[in-house]
Amino acid sequence: MKTLTLEQAQKMMEQNGGNLDLSYTQIMTLPEGLKVGGSLDLNDTPITTLPEGLTVGGWLDLSNTPITVLPEGLTVGGWLDLSNTPITVLPEGLTVGGWLDLSNTPITV
């Protein structure tokens, strides 16, 4: 599965208590309009971008991905893990309710 439809995502979340676990898959694209009530796990996927307007109620794990950019206004209710990614800058309006892991990234504070 390289592309996930909004319908597929919603069905997966219904079956998993609002969480969306795509870790260790070949997912490359998430649908526009995606809202995750729980957590979103994209650890060890080939994803490089996220859709505009994405909100995640729980944690968001992007560790060990080639993600290069985050959408402006991204909201994460829990922690955000960007460790071991090539991301170089955080977007305007980023909101993180928990901790932010930037270990092993080129971001300097």
Coordinates of N, CA and C in Angstrom, one line a residue, residues 2-109:
K2 N 0.9 2.0 -1.1 CA 1.7 3.2 -1.1 C 0.9 4.5 -0.9
T3 N -0.4 4.4 -1.3 CA -1.3 5.5 -1.1 C -2.5 5.0 -0.3
L4 N -2.9 5.9 0.7 CA -4.0 5.6 1.6 C -5.1 6.5 1.3
T5 N -6.3 6.0 1.1 CA -7.5 6.8 0.9 C -8.0 7.2 2.2
L6 N -8.8 8.3 2.2 CA -9.5 8.8 3.5 C -10.4 7.7 4.0
E7 N -11.1 7.0 3.1 CA -12.0 5.9 3.6 C -11.2 4.8 4.3
Q8 N -10.1 4.4 3.7 CA -9.3 3.3 4.3 C -8.8 3.8 5.6
A9 N -8.3 5.0 5.7 CA -7.8 5.5 7.0 C -8.9 5.5 8.1
Q10 N -10.1 6.0 7.7 CA -11.2 6.1 8.7 C -11.6 4.7 9.2
K11 N -11.6 3.7 8.3 CA -11.9 2.3 8.6 C -10.8 1.8 9.6
M12 N -9.6 2.0 9.3 CA -8.5 1.5 10.2 C -8.6 2.2 11.6
M13 N -8.9 3.5 11.6 CA -9.0 4.1 12.9 C -10.2 3.6 13.7
E14 N -11.3 3.3 13.0 CA -12.5 2.7 13.7 C -12.2 1.4 14.3
Q15 N -11.3 0.6 13.7 CA -10.9 -0.7 14.2 C -9.8 -0.6 15.3
N16 N -9.2 0.6 15.4 CA -8.0 0.7 16.3 C -8.2 1.8 17.3
G17 N -9.4 2.1 17.7 CA -9.7 3.1 18.8 C -9.2 4.5 18.5
G18 N -9.3 4.9 17.2 CA -8.9 6.2 16.8 C -7.4 6.3 16.3
N19 N -6.6 5.3 16.5 CA -5.2 5.3 16.2 C -5.0 4.8 14.7
L20 N -4.0 5.3 14.1 CA -3.6 4.9 12.8 C -2.2 4.4 12.7
D21 N -1.9 3.1 12.7 CA -0.6 2.6 12.7 C -0.2 2.1 11.3
L22 N 0.7 2.9 10.7 CA 1.2 2.6 9.4 C 2.7 2.3 9.4
S23 N 3.3 2.2 10.6 CA 4.7 1.9 10.7 C 5.1 0.7 9.9
Y24 N 6.3 0.8 9.4 CA 7.0 -0.3 8.7 C 6.2 -0.7 7.4
T25 N 5.4 0.2 6.9 CA 4.7 -0.1 5.6 C 5.4 0.7 4.5
Q26 N 4.9 0.6 3.3 CA 5.5 1.3 2.2 C 4.6 2.6 1.8
I27 N 3.8 3.0 2.8 CA 3.0 4.2 2.6 C 3.8 5.4 2.2
M28 N 3.4 6.1 1.2 CA 4.1 7.3 0.7 C 3.2 8.5 0.7
T29 N 1.9 8.3 0.7 CA 0.9 9.5 0.6 C -0.2 9.3 1.6
L30 N -0.5 10.3 2.3 CA -1.7 10.3 3.2 C -2.8 11.2 2.5
P31 N -4.1 11.0 2.7 CA -5.1 11.7 2.1 C -5.3 13.1 2.7
E32 N -5.7 14.0 1.8 CA -6.1 15.4 2.2 C -7.3 15.3 3.2
G33 N -7.4 16.1 4.1 CA -8.5 16.1 5.1 C -8.4 15.1 6.2
L34 N -7.2 14.5 6.3 CA -7.1 13.4 7.4 C -7.0 14.1 8.7
K35 N -7.8 13.6 9.6 CA -7.8 14.0 11.0 C -7.8 12.7 11.8
V36 N -6.7 12.6 12.7 CA -6.5 11.4 13.5 C -6.8 11.7 14.9
G37 N -7.9 11.1 15.5 CA -8.3 11.3 16.8 C -7.3 10.8 17.8
G38 N -6.6 9.7 17.5 CA -5.6 9.1 18.4 C -4.2 9.4 17.9
S39 N -3.4 8.4 17.9 CA -2.0 8.5 17.5 C -1.8 8.1 16.0
L40 N -0.8 8.7 15.4 CA -0.4 8.3 14.0 C 1.0 7.9 14.0
D41 N 1.2 6.6 13.7 CA 2.6 6.0 13.6 C 3.0 5.8 12.2
L42 N 4.0 6.6 11.8 CA 4.6 6.5 10.5 C 6.1 6.1 10.5
N43 N 6.5 5.6 11.7 CA 7.9 5.2 11.9 C 8.4 4.2 10.8
D44 N 9.6 4.4 10.2 CA 10.2 3.6 9.2 C 9.3 3.4 8.0
T45 N 8.7 4.5 7.5 CA 8.0 4.5 6.2 C 8.8 5.4 5.2
P46 N 8.5 5.3 3.9 CA 9.2 6.2 3.0 C 8.5 7.5 2.8
I47 N 7.6 7.9 3.7 CA 6.8 9.2 3.5 C 7.7 10.4 3.6
T48 N 7.5 11.4 2.7 CA 8.3 12.6 2.6 C 7.5 13.8 3.0
T49 N 6.2 13.8 2.9 CA 5.4 15.0 3.2 C 4.1 14.5 3.9
L50 N 3.5 15.5 4.5 CA 2.2 15.2 5.2 C 1.1 16.2 4.5
P51 N -0.1 15.8 4.6 CA -1.1 16.7 3.9 C -1.4 18.0 4.8
E52 N -1.7 19.0 4.1 CA -2.1 20.3 4.7 C -3.3 20.0 5.6
G53 N -3.4 20.7 6.7 CA -4.6 20.6 7.6 C -4.6 19.3 8.5
L54 N -3.5 18.5 8.5 CA -3.4 17.3 9.3 C -3.5 17.7 10.8
T55 N -4.4 17.0 11.5 CA -4.3 17.1 13.0 C -4.3 15.7 13.6
V56 N -3.5 15.6 14.6 CA -3.3 14.3 15.3 C -3.6 14.6 16.8
G57 N -4.6 13.9 17.3 CA -5.0 14.1 18.7 C -4.0 13.5 19.7
G58 N -3.3 12.4 19.4 CA -2.3 11.8 20.2 C -0.9 12.1 19.7
W59 N -0.1 11.1 19.8 CA 1.3 11.4 19.3 C 1.5 11.1 17.8
L60 N 2.5 11.7 17.3 CA 2.9 11.5 15.9 C 4.3 11.0 15.8
D61 N 4.6 9.8 15.3 CA 5.9 9.3 15.2 C 6.3 9.3 13.7
L62 N 7.3 10.1 13.4 CA 7.9 10.2 12.0 C 9.4 9.8 12.1
S63 N 9.8 9.1 13.1 CA 11.2 8.7 13.2 C 11.6 7.8 12.1
N64 N 12.8 7.9 11.7 CA 13.4 7.0 10.7 C 12.7 7.1 9.4
T65 N 12.2 8.3 9.0 CA 11.6 8.5 7.7 C 12.4 9.5 6.9
P66 N 12.2 9.6 5.6 CA 12.9 10.6 4.8 C 12.1 12.0 4.8
I67 N 11.2 12.2 5.8 CA 10.4 13.4 5.8 C 11.2 14.7 5.7
T68 N 10.9 15.6 4.8 CA 11.7 16.8 4.6 C 11.0 18.0 5.0
V69 N 9.7 18.0 5.1 CA 8.9 19.2 5.4 C 7.6 18.8 6.1
L70 N 7.2 19.6 7.1 CA 5.9 19.5 7.8 C 5.0 20.6 7.3
P71 N 3.7 20.3 7.3 CA 2.8 21.4 6.8 C 2.6 22.5 7.9
E72 N 2.4 23.7 7.4 CA 2.2 24.8 8.3 C 0.9 24.5 9.1
G73 N 0.9 24.9 10.4 CA -0.2 24.7 11.2 C -0.5 23.3 11.7
L74 N 0.5 22.4 11.5 CA 0.4 21.1 12.0 C 0.1 21.1 13.5
T75 N -0.9 20.3 14.0 CA -1.3 20.2 15.4 C -1.1 18.8 15.8
V76 N -0.3 18.6 16.9 CA -0.1 17.3 17.5 C -0.5 17.4 19.0
G77 N -1.4 16.6 19.5 CA -1.9 16.7 20.8 C -0.9 16.2 21.8
G78 N -0.1 15.1 21.4 CA 0.8 14.5 22.3 C 2.2 14.9 21.8
W79 N 3.1 13.8 21.9 CA 4.5 14.1 21.5 C 4.7 13.9 20.0
L80 N 5.8 14.6 19.5 CA 6.1 14.5 18.1 C 7.6 14.0 18.0
D81 N 7.8 12.9 17.3 CA 9.1 12.3 17.2 C 9.6 12.5 15.8
L82 N 10.6 13.3 15.6 CA 11.3 13.5 14.3 C 12.7 13.0 14.3
S83 N 13.0 12.2 15.2 CA 14.4 11.7 15.3 C 14.8 10.9 14.1
N84 N 16.1 11.0 13.7 CA 16.6 10.3 12.6 C 15.9 10.6 11.3
T85 N 15.6 11.9 11.1 CA 15.0 12.4 9.8 C 15.9 13.5 9.3
P86 N 15.8 13.8 8.0 CA 16.5 14.9 7.4 C 15.9 16.2 7.5
I87 N 14.8 16.4 8.2 CA 14.1 17.6 8.3 C 15.0 18.7 8.8
T88 N 14.9 19.9 8.2 CA 15.8 21.0 8.6 C 15.1 22.2 9.3
V89 N 13.8 22.3 9.2 CA 13.1 23.4 9.7 C 11.7 23.0 10.2
L90 N 11.3 23.7 11.3 CA 9.9 23.4 11.8 C 9.0 24.5 11.2
P91 N 7.7 24.1 10.9 CA 6.8 25.0 10.2 C 6.2 26.1 11.1
E92 N 5.8 27.1 10.5 CA 5.0 28.2 11.2 C 3.7 27.5 11.8
G93 N 3.4 27.9 13.0 CA 2.1 27.5 13.6 C 2.1 26.0 14.1
L94 N 3.3 25.4 14.2 CA 3.4 24.0 14.7 C 3.0 24.0 16.2
T95 N 2.0 23.2 16.6 CA 1.6 23.0 17.9 C 1.9 21.6 18.4
V96 N 2.6 21.4 19.5 CA 2.9 20.1 20.0 C 2.5 20.1 21.5
G97 N 1.6 19.2 21.9 CA 1.1 19.2 23.3 C 2.1 18.5 24.2
G98 N 3.0 17.7 23.7 CA 3.9 16.9 24.6 C 5.3 17.3 24.2
W99 N 6.2 16.3 24.3 CA 7.6 16.6 23.9 C 7.9 16.5 22.5
L100 N 9.0 17.1 22.1 CA 9.4 17.1 20.7 C 10.8 16.5 20.6
D101 N 11.0 15.4 19.8 CA 12.3 14.8 19.7 C 12.9 15.1 18.4
L102 N 14.0 15.9 18.4 CA 14.8 16.3 17.3 C 16.1 15.7 17.2
S103 N 16.3 14.6 18.0 CA 17.6 14.0 18.0 C 18.0 13.4 16.6
N104 N 19.3 13.6 16.3 CA 19.8 13.1 15.0 C 19.1 13.7 13.8
T105 N 18.8 15.0 13.9 CA 18.2 15.8 12.8 C 19.2 16.9 12.5
P106 N 19.1 17.5 11.3 CA 20.0 18.7 11.1 C 19.5 20.0 11.7
I107 N 18.4 20.0 12.4 CA 17.8 21.2 13.0 C 18.7 21.6 14.2
T108 N 19.0 22.9 14.2 CA 19.8 23.5 15.3 C 18.9 24.6 15.9
V109 N 18.9 24.7 17.2 CA 18.1 25.6 17.9 C 18.9 26.8 18.3

